[in-house]
Coordinates of C-alpha atoms and ligand atoms in Angstrom, one line a residue:
Chain Y
M1 CA 0.1 0.3 0.1
L2 CA 2.5 2.5 1.0
Q3 CA 5.1 1.2 -1.6
S4 CA 2.0 1.7 -4.4
F5 CA 1.4 5.4 -3.0
Y6 CA 5.2 6.5 -3.4
K7 CA 4.7 4.8 -6.4
L8 CA 1.9 7.1 -7.6
Q9 CA 3.7 10.1 -6.0
Q10 CA 6.4 9.4 -8.4
V11 CA 4.8 9.5 -11.7
V12 CA 2.3 12.2 -10.7
K13 CA 4.1 14.9 -12.3
M14 CA 4.2 18.8 -10.5
G15 CA 3.8 21.6 -13.3
E16 CA 5.0 22.1 -16.6
I17 CA 8.3 23.1 -17.6
W18 CA 8.4 25.2 -20.9
S19 CA 10.3 25.8 -24.1
F20 CA 9.3 28.7 -26.3
V21 CA 10.4 27.0 -29.6
E22 CA 11.9 30.2 -32.3
V23 CA 12.1 29.1 -36.4
G24 CA 14.5 30.6 -38.8
P25 CA 15.5 30.3 -42.4
E26 CA 17.1 27.0 -41.7
G27 CA 14.2 25.5 -38.9
I28 CA 13.9 25.6 -36.0
E29 CA 16.6 27.8 -33.9
A30 CA 19.3 26.3 -31.9
V31 CA 19.1 27.8 -28.7
S32 CA 15.4 26.8 -29.0
L33 CA 17.0 23.2 -29.3
E34 CA 19.3 23.8 -26.2
I35 CA 16.8 25.0 -23.5
I36 CA 14.4 22.1 -24.4
G37 CA 17.8 20.0 -23.5
K38 CA 17.9 22.3 -20.2
A39 CA 14.6 21.7 -19.5
A40 CA 14.7 18.3 -19.9
E41 CA 17.3 18.0 -17.3
L42 CA 15.1 20.4 -14.9
G43 CA 12.2 18.2 -15.5
D44 CA 13.9 15.0 -14.3
Q45 CA 15.7 16.7 -11.6
S46 CA 12.5 18.3 -10.2
N47 CA 9.7 15.7 -11.0
M48 CA 7.7 18.6 -13.6
R49 CA 6.6 17.5 -16.7
T50 CA 7.8 19.7 -20.4
A51 CA 6.8 21.0 -23.5
A52 CA 7.7 22.9 -26.2
V53 CA 5.6 25.5 -27.4
L54 CA 5.2 27.1 -31.1
T55 CA 3.2 29.8 -32.2
G56 CA 2.8 30.4 -35.9
W57 CA 0.3 28.7 -38.7
G58 CA 1.1 26.5 -41.3
M59 CA 4.0 24.6 -39.6
E60 CA 2.7 21.0 -39.1
K61 CA 6.3 19.8 -40.2
I62 CA 8.4 21.9 -37.9
V63 CA 6.2 20.9 -35.1
K64 CA 6.5 17.3 -35.7
E65 CA 10.2 17.5 -35.8
V66 CA 10.3 19.5 -32.2
S67 CA 8.1 16.6 -30.8
R68 CA 10.9 14.5 -32.1
Y69 CA 13.1 16.3 -29.0
P70 CA 12.6 14.6 -25.7
V71 CA 9.8 16.8 -24.3
D72 CA 7.2 15.2 -23.1
R73 CA 3.9 17.4 -24.6
V74 CA 4.1 20.0 -27.6
Y75 CA 1.6 23.0 -27.5
Y76 CA 0.9 24.8 -31.1
V77 CA -0.7 27.7 -30.4
E78 CA -1.8 28.1 -34.2
H79 CA -3.9 30.9 -35.6
G80 CA -3.7 33.2 -39.1
E81 CA -2.8 36.4 -37.6
L82 CA 0.9 34.7 -36.8
A83 CA 2.1 33.6 -39.5
F84 CA 4.2 36.4 -39.6
Y85 CA 6.3 38.0 -36.6
D86 CA 4.9 41.1 -34.6
P87 CA 6.0 40.6 -31.3
A88 CA 2.4 41.6 -29.5
K89 CA 0.5 39.1 -31.1
H90 CA 2.7 35.9 -30.5
A91 CA 2.5 37.3 -26.7
N92 CA -0.3 37.5 -26.6
A93 CA -1.7 34.5 -28.1
L94 CA 0.9 32.9 -25.8
H95 CA -0.8 34.4 -22.9
Q96 CA -4.0 32.5 -24.0
L97 CA -2.0 29.4 -23.1
V98 CA -0.5 30.3 -20.4
E99 CA -3.5 31.2 -18.3
K100 CA -5.5 27.6 -19.5
E101 CA -2.1 26.0 -18.9
K102 CA -0.7 26.9 -15.9
P103 CA 2.9 25.9 -16.3
E104 CA 5.4 27.2 -13.8
I105 CA 8.4 28.1 -16.4
V106 CA 8.7 29.3 -19.2
L107 CA 11.7 29.6 -20.8
F108 CA 13.0 31.5 -24.3
G109 CA 16.0 32.2 -26.5
A110 CA 17.0 35.2 -26.0
T111 CA 17.2 36.2 -29.8
Y112 CA 16.1 39.4 -31.2
N113 CA 12.4 37.8 -31.4
G114 CA 12.9 35.7 -28.3
V115 CA 13.4 38.9 -26.1
D116 CA 10.3 41.0 -27.3
I117 CA 8.0 38.3 -26.6
A118 CA 9.6 36.6 -23.4
A119 CA 9.1 40.3 -22.1
R120 CA 5.9 41.3 -23.5
L121 CA 4.8 37.4 -21.9
A122 CA 6.1 38.8 -18.3
I123 CA 4.2 41.8 -18.3
R124 CA 1.0 39.9 -19.1
A125 CA 1.0 37.2 -16.8
E126 CA 2.6 39.7 -13.8
A127 CA 5.3 36.8 -14.1
G128 CA 9.1 37.3 -13.2
L129 CA 11.7 37.7 -16.1
I130 CA 15.7 36.2 -15.4
A131 CA 17.3 37.7 -19.0
H132 CA 20.2 36.6 -20.5
V133 CA 20.9 33.6 -18.3
T134 CA 24.1 31.5 -18.6
Y135 CA 23.1 28.9 -15.8
L136 CA 19.5 27.3 -14.8
G137 CA 18.8 25.5 -11.8
I138 CA 15.9 24.8 -9.5
D139 CA 16.5 25.5 -6.0
P140 CA 15.3 22.2 -4.8
S141 CA 15.3 23.9 -0.6
D142 CA 12.0 26.2 -2.8
G143 CA 11.7 24.7 -5.9
R144 CA 12.7 28.0 -7.3
L145 CA 14.1 28.6 -10.5
V146 CA 17.2 29.6 -10.1
G147 CA 19.2 31.8 -13.0
H148 CA 22.7 33.6 -13.3
V149 CA 22.8 36.5 -15.3
P150 CA 26.2 37.8 -16.4
G151 CA 26.1 41.9 -15.8
F152 CA 28.9 44.7 -16.2
G153 CA 30.2 43.1 -19.3
G154 CA 30.6 40.5 -17.7
G155 CA 32.1 40.4 -15.3
I156 CA 29.3 39.8 -12.5
V157 CA 27.2 37.8 -12.2
A158 CA 23.6 38.7 -10.3
V159 CA 21.8 34.8 -9.3
C160 CA 18.3 35.8 -9.3
K161 CA 14.9 34.0 -7.9
C162 CA 11.1 35.1 -9.5
R163 CA 9.3 35.6 -6.5
P164 CA 7.7 32.9 -4.8
G165 CA 4.4 32.2 -6.3
V166 CA 4.3 34.0 -9.6
L167 CA 5.2 32.6 -13.1
Q168 CA 8.8 32.5 -13.6
I169 CA 10.2 33.4 -17.3
A170 CA 14.0 33.0 -18.4
T171 CA 15.8 34.0 -21.3
V172 CA 18.5 32.0 -22.3
R173 CA 22.0 33.2 -23.8
P174 CA 22.1 31.3 -27.1
G175 CA 25.6 28.4 -27.1
V176 CA 25.1 28.2 -23.0
F177 CA 23.2 24.9 -23.0
E178 CA 23.9 21.3 -24.7
R179 CA 21.4 20.3 -27.8
P180 CA 19.4 17.5 -27.2
I181 CA 19.5 13.9 -29.9
P182 CA 15.9 13.2 -30.7
T183 CA 14.4 10.5 -28.8
G184 CA 13.3 8.5 -31.7
H185 CA 9.5 8.4 -30.7
E186 CA 7.5 11.5 -30.9
A187 CA 5.2 13.3 -28.0
E188 CA 1.6 14.3 -28.1
I189 CA 0.6 17.4 -29.8
H190 CA -1.8 19.4 -28.6
R191 CA -3.4 22.1 -30.9
F192 CA -4.9 25.4 -29.2
S193 CA -6.4 28.0 -31.3
P194 CA -6.2 31.4 -29.9
K195 CA -8.6 34.5 -30.3
L196 CA -7.4 36.9 -32.1
H197 CA -7.8 39.9 -34.0
P198 CA -7.1 41.1 -37.3
T199 CA -5.1 44.6 -36.8
N200 CA -3.5 46.7 -39.0
G201 CA -0.5 47.0 -36.8
W202 CA 3.3 45.5 -37.5
R203 CA 4.0 44.7 -41.2
I204 CA 7.0 43.2 -42.0
V205 CA 7.7 45.1 -45.6
E206 CA 11.4 43.7 -46.5
R207 CA 13.9 40.9 -45.2
R208 CA 17.3 39.5 -45.7
V209 CA 19.2 37.8 -43.9
A210 CA 21.8 35.6 -45.3
K211 CA 23.1 31.9 -43.5
V212 CA 24.6 32.4 -39.9
V213 CA 27.5 30.5 -39.1
D214 CA 26.5 29.4 -35.7
I215 CA 30.3 30.3 -33.6
T216 CA 29.3 29.2 -30.4
R217 CA 30.3 25.7 -31.4
A218 CA 33.4 25.9 -33.6
E219 CA 36.5 23.6 -33.0
K220 CA 38.9 26.8 -34.7
V221 CA 37.9 30.3 -34.1
V222 CA 40.2 33.1 -35.7
V223 CA 39.1 36.5 -34.1
A224 CA 39.4 39.9 -36.0
G225 CA 40.1 43.1 -34.3
M226 CA 40.1 46.6 -35.2
G227 CA 44.5 46.1 -35.3
T228 CA 43.6 44.4 -38.7
G229 CA 42.5 48.0 -39.6
G230 CA 39.3 46.4 -41.0
E231 CA 40.9 44.4 -43.6
L232 CA 39.5 41.2 -43.6
S233 CA 41.0 39.3 -46.3
L234 CA 44.3 37.7 -44.4
A235 CA 42.5 36.7 -41.5
K236 CA 40.4 35.1 -43.6
T237 CA 43.1 33.5 -45.6
L238 CA 44.5 31.9 -42.5
A239 CA 41.1 30.6 -40.8
Q240 CA 40.3 28.7 -44.0
K241 CA 43.6 27.4 -44.5
L242 CA 43.0 26.4 -40.4
G243 CA 40.0 25.0 -41.5
A244 CA 38.5 27.4 -38.4
Q245 CA 35.9 30.1 -38.5
L246 CA 36.2 33.9 -38.6
A247 CA 34.6 35.8 -36.0
V248 CA 34.8 39.6 -35.4
T249 CA 35.3 42.3 -32.9
R250 CA 32.1 44.4 -32.0
P251 CA 33.8 47.7 -34.3
L252 CA 34.4 45.6 -37.0
A253 CA 30.4 44.7 -36.5
D254 CA 29.3 48.2 -36.2
L255 CA 31.3 49.3 -39.9
G256 CA 29.7 46.3 -41.3
L257 CA 32.4 44.7 -42.3
A258 CA 31.0 41.2 -41.1
P259 CA 27.4 40.1 -39.5
R260 CA 26.3 40.6 -35.6
D261 CA 26.6 37.0 -35.5
V262 CA 30.1 36.0 -35.5
Q263 CA 30.5 38.9 -33.1
V264 CA 32.1 37.9 -30.0
G265 CA 31.4 39.6 -26.2
S266 CA 28.9 40.6 -23.9
T267 CA 26.8 41.8 -26.8
G268 CA 27.5 39.4 -29.5
V269 CA 28.4 35.4 -29.2
S270 CA 30.6 34.2 -26.0
L271 CA 33.3 30.7 -27.8
R272 CA 33.5 27.2 -26.7
S273 CA 36.1 26.7 -28.7
N274 CA 39.1 24.3 -28.8
I275 CA 41.5 26.9 -30.2
A276 CA 40.6 30.9 -30.6
L277 CA 44.0 32.8 -32.6
I278 CA 43.5 36.3 -31.8
L279 CA 44.4 38.8 -33.7
G280 CA 44.7 42.8 -33.4
V281 CA 41.7 42.8 -30.6
S282 CA 42.8 44.8 -27.4
G283 CA 41.1 43.1 -25.2
A284 CA 38.2 44.7 -23.8
S285 CA 35.8 43.7 -20.6
H286 CA 33.0 43.2 -22.8
F287 CA 35.2 40.9 -25.5
V288 CA 37.1 38.8 -22.9
S289 CA 33.6 37.6 -21.4
G290 CA 33.2 36.0 -25.0
I291 CA 36.9 33.8 -24.7
R292 CA 36.1 32.8 -21.0
D293 CA 35.4 29.3 -22.3
V294 CA 37.6 28.5 -25.1
K295 CA 40.5 26.0 -23.9
T296 CA 43.6 27.6 -25.4
V297 CA 44.1 31.6 -26.5
I298 CA 46.8 32.6 -28.8
S299 CA 46.9 36.1 -29.4
I300 CA 48.7 37.9 -31.7
N301 CA 48.5 42.0 -30.6
I302 CA 51.5 44.7 -31.6
D303 CA 52.0 45.9 -27.9
R304 CA 53.5 44.2 -25.6
N305 CA 50.8 45.3 -22.6
A306 CA 48.3 44.8 -24.3
P307 CA 45.5 43.6 -21.8
I308 CA 44.4 40.9 -24.1
F309 CA 47.4 39.1 -22.6
Q310 CA 46.6 38.7 -19.5
F311 CA 43.1 36.4 -20.6
S312 CA 45.5 34.7 -23.4
D313 CA 47.5 31.5 -22.9
Y314 CA 49.8 32.7 -25.6
C315 CA 51.1 36.1 -25.9
V316 CA 53.0 36.7 -29.1
E317 CA 54.4 40.0 -29.9
A318 CA 54.1 41.1 -33.6
D319 CA 52.5 43.1 -36.7
L320 CA 50.1 40.9 -37.0
F321 CA 50.4 42.1 -41.0
K322 CA 53.9 40.2 -41.1
L323 CA 53.2 37.4 -38.7
V324 CA 49.8 35.7 -40.5
P325 CA 51.7 35.5 -43.9
K326 CA 54.7 33.9 -42.1
I327 CA 52.1 31.3 -40.1
I328 CA 50.4 30.9 -43.5
E329 CA 53.4 30.3 -45.3
E330 CA 54.5 27.2 -42.6
F331 CA 51.2 26.0 -42.3
E332 CA 51.6 25.5 -46.3
K333 CA 54.9 24.2 -46.1
E334 CA 54.6 21.7 -43.4
G335 CA 51.5 20.4 -45.8
A336 CA 48.2 20.8 -44.3
Chain M
M1 CA 5.3 65.1 -33.2
E2 CA 6.1 64.7 -29.7
I3 CA 9.2 61.9 -29.0
V4 CA 9.7 60.5 -25.7
V5 CA 13.5 58.9 -25.2
C6 CA 14.1 56.6 -21.9
V7 CA 17.6 56.8 -20.6
K8 CA 19.5 55.5 -18.0
V9 CA 22.5 56.3 -16.0
V10 CA 25.5 53.7 -15.7
P11 CA 28.2 52.8 -13.9
K12 CA 31.9 52.1 -16.2
V13 CA 31.4 48.8 -16.5
E14 CA 35.3 48.5 -16.9
Q15 CA 35.5 50.5 -13.3
V16 CA 33.0 48.5 -11.5
R17 CA 34.1 46.5 -9.0
L18 CA 31.9 44.2 -5.8
D19 CA 32.3 44.4 -2.6
P20 CA 34.0 41.1 -1.4
I21 CA 32.5 41.4 2.1
T22 CA 29.0 43.1 1.0
K23 CA 28.6 41.5 -2.4
T24 CA 27.2 44.3 -3.6
V25 CA 28.1 46.5 -6.8
D26 CA 30.7 48.9 -5.1
R27 CA 29.8 52.1 -7.4
T28 CA 31.0 54.6 -5.6
S29 CA 34.8 53.7 -7.1
A30 CA 32.9 54.2 -10.7
E31 CA 32.4 57.1 -12.6
N32 CA 28.5 57.4 -13.9
E33 CA 27.7 57.7 -17.4
L34 CA 24.9 58.1 -19.5
N35 CA 24.3 54.0 -21.0
D36 CA 25.9 53.4 -24.1
A37 CA 22.7 52.5 -26.1
D38 CA 21.0 55.1 -24.5
K39 CA 22.9 57.9 -26.5
N40 CA 22.2 55.8 -29.5
A41 CA 18.4 56.3 -28.6
V42 CA 19.0 60.2 -27.9
E43 CA 20.7 60.8 -31.1
A44 CA 17.9 59.0 -33.3
A45 CA 15.6 61.3 -31.4
L46 CA 16.9 64.4 -32.3
Q47 CA 17.1 62.8 -36.1
L48 CA 14.2 62.7 -36.2
K49 CA 13.6 66.2 -35.0
D50 CA 16.2 67.8 -37.7
R51 CA 14.4 66.1 -40.0
Y52 CA 10.7 66.5 -38.8
G53 CA 10.7 69.1 -35.9
S54 CA 9.9 67.0 -33.4
R55 CA 10.3 67.6 -29.2
V56 CA 12.5 65.8 -27.9
T57 CA 11.6 65.2 -23.6
V58 CA 14.3 62.5 -21.9
L59 CA 12.8 60.5 -19.3
S60 CA 14.8 58.5 -16.9
M61 CA 14.5 56.3 -13.5
G62 CA 16.3 57.1 -11.1
P63 CA 18.1 58.9 -7.6
L64 CA 19.1 62.9 -8.1
F65 CA 22.9 62.1 -9.1
F66 CA 21.5 61.7 -12.8
E67 CA 20.6 65.3 -13.1
P68 CA 24.2 65.8 -14.7
L69 CA 23.9 63.6 -17.5
L70 CA 20.6 64.2 -18.1
K71 CA 21.4 68.1 -18.6
L72 CA 24.1 66.2 -21.0
C73 CA 21.3 65.1 -23.4
V74 CA 19.6 68.4 -23.3
A75 CA 23.0 70.2 -24.3
M76 CA 23.1 67.5 -27.3
G77 CA 19.5 69.1 -28.7
A78 CA 16.8 67.7 -26.3
D79 CA 14.6 70.0 -25.2
D80 CA 13.1 68.9 -21.9
A81 CA 14.1 65.9 -19.3
I82 CA 12.4 64.6 -16.7
L83 CA 13.8 62.4 -13.6
L84 CA 11.7 59.6 -11.9
S85 CA 13.1 60.3 -8.8
D86 CA 11.2 58.4 -5.4
K87 CA 12.4 56.2 -2.8
A88 CA 9.1 54.4 -3.9
F89 CA 11.1 53.1 -7.7
A90 CA 14.0 51.7 -5.6
G91 CA 14.8 48.7 -6.2
A92 CA 12.9 48.0 -9.0
D93 CA 14.0 45.2 -11.3
T94 CA 12.7 45.7 -15.1
Y95 CA 9.2 44.7 -13.8
A96 CA 8.4 47.4 -11.7
T97 CA 10.6 49.9 -14.0
S98 CA 8.7 49.4 -16.9
Y99 CA 6.0 50.5 -15.0
V100 CA 6.2 53.8 -13.6
L101 CA 8.0 54.7 -17.0
A102 CA 4.6 53.9 -19.2
Q103 CA 2.5 55.9 -16.4
A104 CA 5.0 58.5 -16.7
I105 CA 5.1 58.1 -21.1
K106 CA 0.9 57.5 -20.4
R107 CA 1.3 61.6 -19.1
L108 CA 3.6 62.8 -22.2
R109 CA 1.6 61.4 -24.5
P110 CA 3.9 61.0 -26.8
D111 CA 4.4 59.6 -30.5
I112 CA 7.4 58.0 -30.5
I113 CA 9.0 56.1 -27.3
L114 CA 12.5 55.6 -28.3
C115 CA 15.2 53.6 -25.8
G116 CA 18.8 52.0 -26.2
E117 CA 18.6 48.5 -27.0
S118 CA 19.9 47.4 -23.9
T119 CA 22.5 48.9 -21.1
S120 CA 25.6 47.9 -20.0
D121 CA 25.1 47.2 -15.9
S122 CA 22.1 44.3 -16.6
G123 CA 21.7 44.3 -20.1
T124 CA 18.3 43.1 -20.1
A125 CA 16.5 44.3 -23.6
Q126 CA 13.6 44.0 -21.3
V127 CA 12.2 47.0 -20.3
P128 CA 11.6 48.7 -24.4
P129 CA 8.9 45.8 -25.2
Q130 CA 7.6 45.9 -21.4
I131 CA 7.8 49.5 -21.3
A132 CA 4.6 48.7 -24.8
E133 CA 2.9 46.1 -23.5
W134 CA 2.0 48.6 -20.6
L135 CA 1.1 51.2 -22.8
G136 CA -0.7 48.2 -25.1
Y137 CA 1.6 49.8 -28.0
P138 CA 3.7 47.7 -30.4
N139 CA 7.3 47.8 -30.4
I140 CA 9.9 47.1 -32.7
S141 CA 13.5 46.3 -30.6
Y142 CA 17.2 46.5 -32.9
V143 CA 16.2 49.7 -35.1
S144 CA 19.0 50.6 -36.5
H145 CA 17.5 53.4 -38.7
I146 CA 13.6 55.3 -38.3
S147 CA 12.2 57.1 -41.2
I148 CA 8.4 58.3 -40.6
E149 CA 5.7 58.2 -43.9
D150 CA 2.1 60.2 -43.1
R151 CA 1.9 58.7 -39.1
V152 CA 3.2 55.4 -40.1
V153 CA 6.9 54.6 -38.9
V154 CA 9.2 52.7 -41.0
A155 CA 12.1 51.3 -39.0
K156 CA 15.0 49.1 -40.0
R157 CA 15.9 46.5 -37.4
T158 CA 18.3 43.7 -36.9
V159 CA 17.5 40.1 -36.9
K160 CA 19.5 36.9 -37.2
G161 CA 21.4 36.5 -40.5
G162 CA 20.4 40.4 -41.1
Y163 CA 17.7 43.0 -41.2
E164 CA 13.8 43.5 -41.7
V165 CA 12.2 46.4 -42.2
V166 CA 9.1 46.8 -40.3
K167 CA 6.0 49.4 -40.7
V168 CA 3.8 50.0 -37.8
P169 CA 1.5 52.8 -37.5
L170 CA 2.3 55.1 -34.6
P171 CA 2.3 55.3 -31.5
V172 CA 5.3 53.3 -31.0
V173 CA 7.9 51.9 -28.9
M174 CA 11.2 51.2 -30.4
S175 CA 14.7 50.0 -28.5
V176 CA 17.8 51.5 -30.9
E177 CA 20.5 49.2 -31.6
L178 CA 24.2 50.0 -29.5
G179 CA 26.1 51.9 -32.5
S180 CA 23.5 52.5 -35.1
N181 CA 24.3 56.3 -35.4
T182 CA 27.0 58.6 -33.9
P183 CA 25.6 60.4 -30.6
R184 CA 26.9 64.2 -31.8
F185 CA 28.8 66.4 -29.4
P186 CA 26.7 69.2 -27.4
D187 CA 27.2 72.6 -28.8
F188 CA 29.4 74.6 -26.4
K189 CA 26.7 77.4 -25.4
R190 CA 24.1 75.1 -25.6
K191 CA 25.8 73.3 -22.7
R192 CA 26.9 75.6 -20.9
W193 CA 23.2 76.8 -20.5
A194 CA 22.0 73.4 -20.2
E195 CA 24.9 73.3 -16.9
R196 CA 23.8 76.7 -15.1
E197 CA 19.9 77.4 -16.5
F198 CA 18.0 74.4 -17.6
K199 CA 15.9 73.1 -15.2
I200 CA 15.3 69.1 -14.8
T201 CA 11.9 68.9 -13.8
I202 CA 11.1 65.9 -11.3
W203 CA 8.6 63.7 -10.9
T204 CA 7.7 61.9 -7.5
A205 CA 5.6 59.3 -6.6
N206 CA 3.0 61.9 -6.1
D207 CA 3.3 63.4 -9.8
L208 CA 2.1 59.7 -11.3
E209 CA -1.1 57.9 -11.5
L210 CA 0.8 54.5 -9.9
D211 CA -0.4 51.7 -7.6
L212 CA 2.1 51.9 -5.2
N213 CA 2.5 47.9 -4.9
L214 CA 3.7 47.7 -8.4
T215 CA 6.8 49.8 -8.2
G216 CA 10.0 49.5 -6.7
K217 CA 11.1 46.9 -4.7
T218 CA 7.5 45.8 -3.6
G219 CA 6.7 45.6 -7.5
S220 CA 9.6 43.7 -8.2
K221 CA 8.6 39.8 -10.0
T222 CA 12.0 39.4 -9.6
E223 CA 15.4 39.4 -7.0
V224 CA 18.8 39.4 -6.7
I225 CA 19.9 36.7 -3.9
E226 CA 24.3 37.4 -4.3
L227 CA 26.5 38.4 -6.6
H228 CA 29.7 36.7 -7.3
P229 CA 32.5 38.3 -8.7
I230 CA 33.4 35.9 -12.5
A231 CA 36.6 34.9 -11.6
P232 CA 38.8 35.1 -15.4
P233 CA 39.7 31.2 -16.4
Q234 CA 42.9 30.7 -15.3
R235 CA 45.9 31.5 -18.4
L236 CA 49.3 30.5 -19.1
R237 CA 50.0 33.9 -20.3
K238 CA 53.3 32.2 -22.1
F239 CA 54.7 34.7 -24.5
L240 CA 56.3 33.1 -27.5
E241 CA 60.0 34.3 -28.6
G242 CA 61.7 34.1 -31.0
S243 CA 61.7 35.3 -35.0
E244 CA 58.7 35.5 -37.1
E245 CA 59.2 32.2 -38.6
E246 CA 59.4 30.3 -34.9
K247 CA 57.1 32.4 -33.8
A248 CA 54.5 31.2 -36.4
R249 CA 56.2 27.4 -35.7
A250 CA 55.4 27.3 -32.4
I251 CA 52.0 28.9 -33.1
I252 CA 50.8 26.3 -35.8
K253 CA 52.6 23.5 -33.2
I254 CA 50.0 25.2 -30.3
I255 CA 46.7 24.6 -32.8
R256 CA 47.9 21.2 -34.0
E257 CA 48.8 19.6 -30.8
S258 CA 45.9 21.2 -29.1
K259 CA 42.9 18.9 -30.3
G260 CA 40.1 17.1 -28.9
Ligands
LIG401 C1 27.4 48.5 -24.1 C2 28.8 48.0 -24.9 C3 29.0 46.5 -25.0 C4 30.1 46.0 -25.5 N1 30.0 44.5 -26.3 C5 31.0 44.8 -27.2 C6 31.4 42.5 -27.5 O1 30.3 42.0 -27.1 N2 32.4 42.5 -28.1 C7 33.9 43.7 -28.1 O2 34.6 43.0 -29.0 N3 33.3 44.5 -27.9 C8 32.0 45.2 -27.7 N4 32.3 46.9 -26.8 C9 33.7 47.6 -27.1 C10 34.7 47.2 -26.8 O3 34.2 48.2 -25.7 C11 36.1 48.1 -27.4 O4 36.0 48.8 -27.8 C12 35.6 46.4 -28.7 O5 36.5 45.3 -28.3 C13 37.5 47.0 -29.2 O6 37.6 46.7 -30.1 P1 38.9 45.8 -31.2 O7 39.8 45.4 -30.3 O8 38.8 45.3 -31.9 O9 39.5 47.1 -30.9 P2 40.7 48.1 -30.6 O10 40.4 48.2 -28.9 O11 41.3 49.1 -31.0 O12 42.0 47.1 -30.0 C14 43.4 47.1 -31.2 C15 44.1 46.3 -30.9 O13 45.0 46.2 -32.1 C16 46.3 46.4 -31.6 N5 46.8 46.3 -33.0 C17 47.1 47.4 -34.0 N6 47.8 46.9 -35.3 C18 48.1 46.2 -34.6 C19 49.1 44.7 -35.7 N7 49.5 45.9 -37.2 N8 49.4 43.6 -35.3 C20 48.8 43.1 -34.0 N9 47.9 44.5 -33.1 C21 47.9 45.2 -33.7 C22 46.4 47.3 -31.0 O14 47.6 47.4 -30.1 C23 45.2 47.2 -29.8 O15 45.2 46.3 -28.7 C24 30.9 47.2 -26.3 C25 30.9 48.7 -25.7 C26 30.2 48.8 -25.2 C27 30.2 50.3 -24.0

């Protein structure tokens, strides 16, 4: 008797953790999978159910694909008004499902759109919102979500929780958590039709996007800074020879010389590569927070006192315009 | 056309220290500055003023020491500056902050609300869309270019891998992308006038229609349990010496041996 009661307790899962899934031109966003993976882990630890949530229109194939990842169910919030991005509409639709299903936790990727929807949902649902976290856990003592939020350019981390009793929302920095592998079976899909009125609000009249290289998972990365003078061809050639991805510092992205998506740092992405070869970068705190998880950092800088050397394993005082061609030459000599 | 720009004063990131004992941010050791992205928002507003003859009001919530930096915005060309300052607003998270800002904006009834994309101290990027939600307005985030045609905003916003152009009728809340323009320097005469004669309007809780259960620490839906310094990872900091060839070969060797 006691034993079966115990069993029952274990089976009855308490509350739900949701992962808001975004879809880009290349399919499911990587960070959406990363939060699904994290939610599965948190769900196991804390005996909560997990669900993936999508808002949109005509997404049958993607919804099916999502159902193969480790989630207990998939909610598909479906409406013609959701065919295009409009943060207010998507937040409204999602809020209607939140009202109905009352999840404990909703996770979002901290993406250009995810941040908008999460923020608007938090106001509608009177929820707590922990932003841009790099760590998530459940405090076993009170069952509350714990998020770590790096602040002040990444030098300080704030350990945050939501107030007891409110819906807990977190946005997660891309590239921090591991992507899960599909489970081999399909989770149940629940459709939900929100009530939405057509508005003449948001309209996207033009859109240009190129395929994005995800440098957060690259094994080797060459990072070009302003020391290159904005001349990226040398760094590109080097990256190609080494089989590395090319990344940049913020000023180069500001100048439009490389897309924001390959900018390293507190307002860009974090690298987790084995090697980062860093060319002509001074080492500002906004930048170095993005190379914290790199295994081996090699930096080339003409200034022996450049701060970047404090954050490097191997420091090379040299003019990159002289040394980089030498590296390419020596590399070719030795044969790839 | 009325424009409100929401700005925040932040400590210089490079100078911020965490007090090892109290585990609080020691702001006394750091100089304050206008949040970088907010400078871009002010500049974006002033460009709209130059083009369409709008009136620009700078709005901030915070302690009185924000005043000199709000005056800097006026020196740049803003027409007015309002500081929301009250003990009841202190300790606010983004929920409580966006509420107070939204209530002030309701009193001002602008056509366009601009913010910086995020702040350099906490960098949540949540406040602009949250203000919009309180007001029931549309929002466009990470905007790099704005024009207005027949009370419709046409804004270029950065998205993953590129950009999109969005059209929305006024009123609207937009967050301006960091580095999307070059903030102007104030001219000397206007700066002197702003510093000596211009008076910032201070609004306390009494000047706004507020539910005090939603403001400050009381109104916040999140809490900071503690602050930790992030220890930089241990690095070898080994200088490679020798001729260019030797350095090049040493670098290649390190890369080759680092596999896996
Ligand atoms: C809110 C905010 C957020 C930010 N976020 C980011 C971010 O996410 N990522 C980021 O990178 N920055 C960010 N920044 C900017 C950051 O503060 C620095 O300004 C930036 O990182 C500097 O880029 P850099 O090192 O390429 O250029 P610089 O600081 O100009 O450094 C160039 C370096 O190149 C060296 N050099 C010059 N010539 C040569 C040569 N011939 N050979 C070798 N070395 C040479 C110089 O000695 C110098 O050290 C942010 C700033 C703010 C205010």
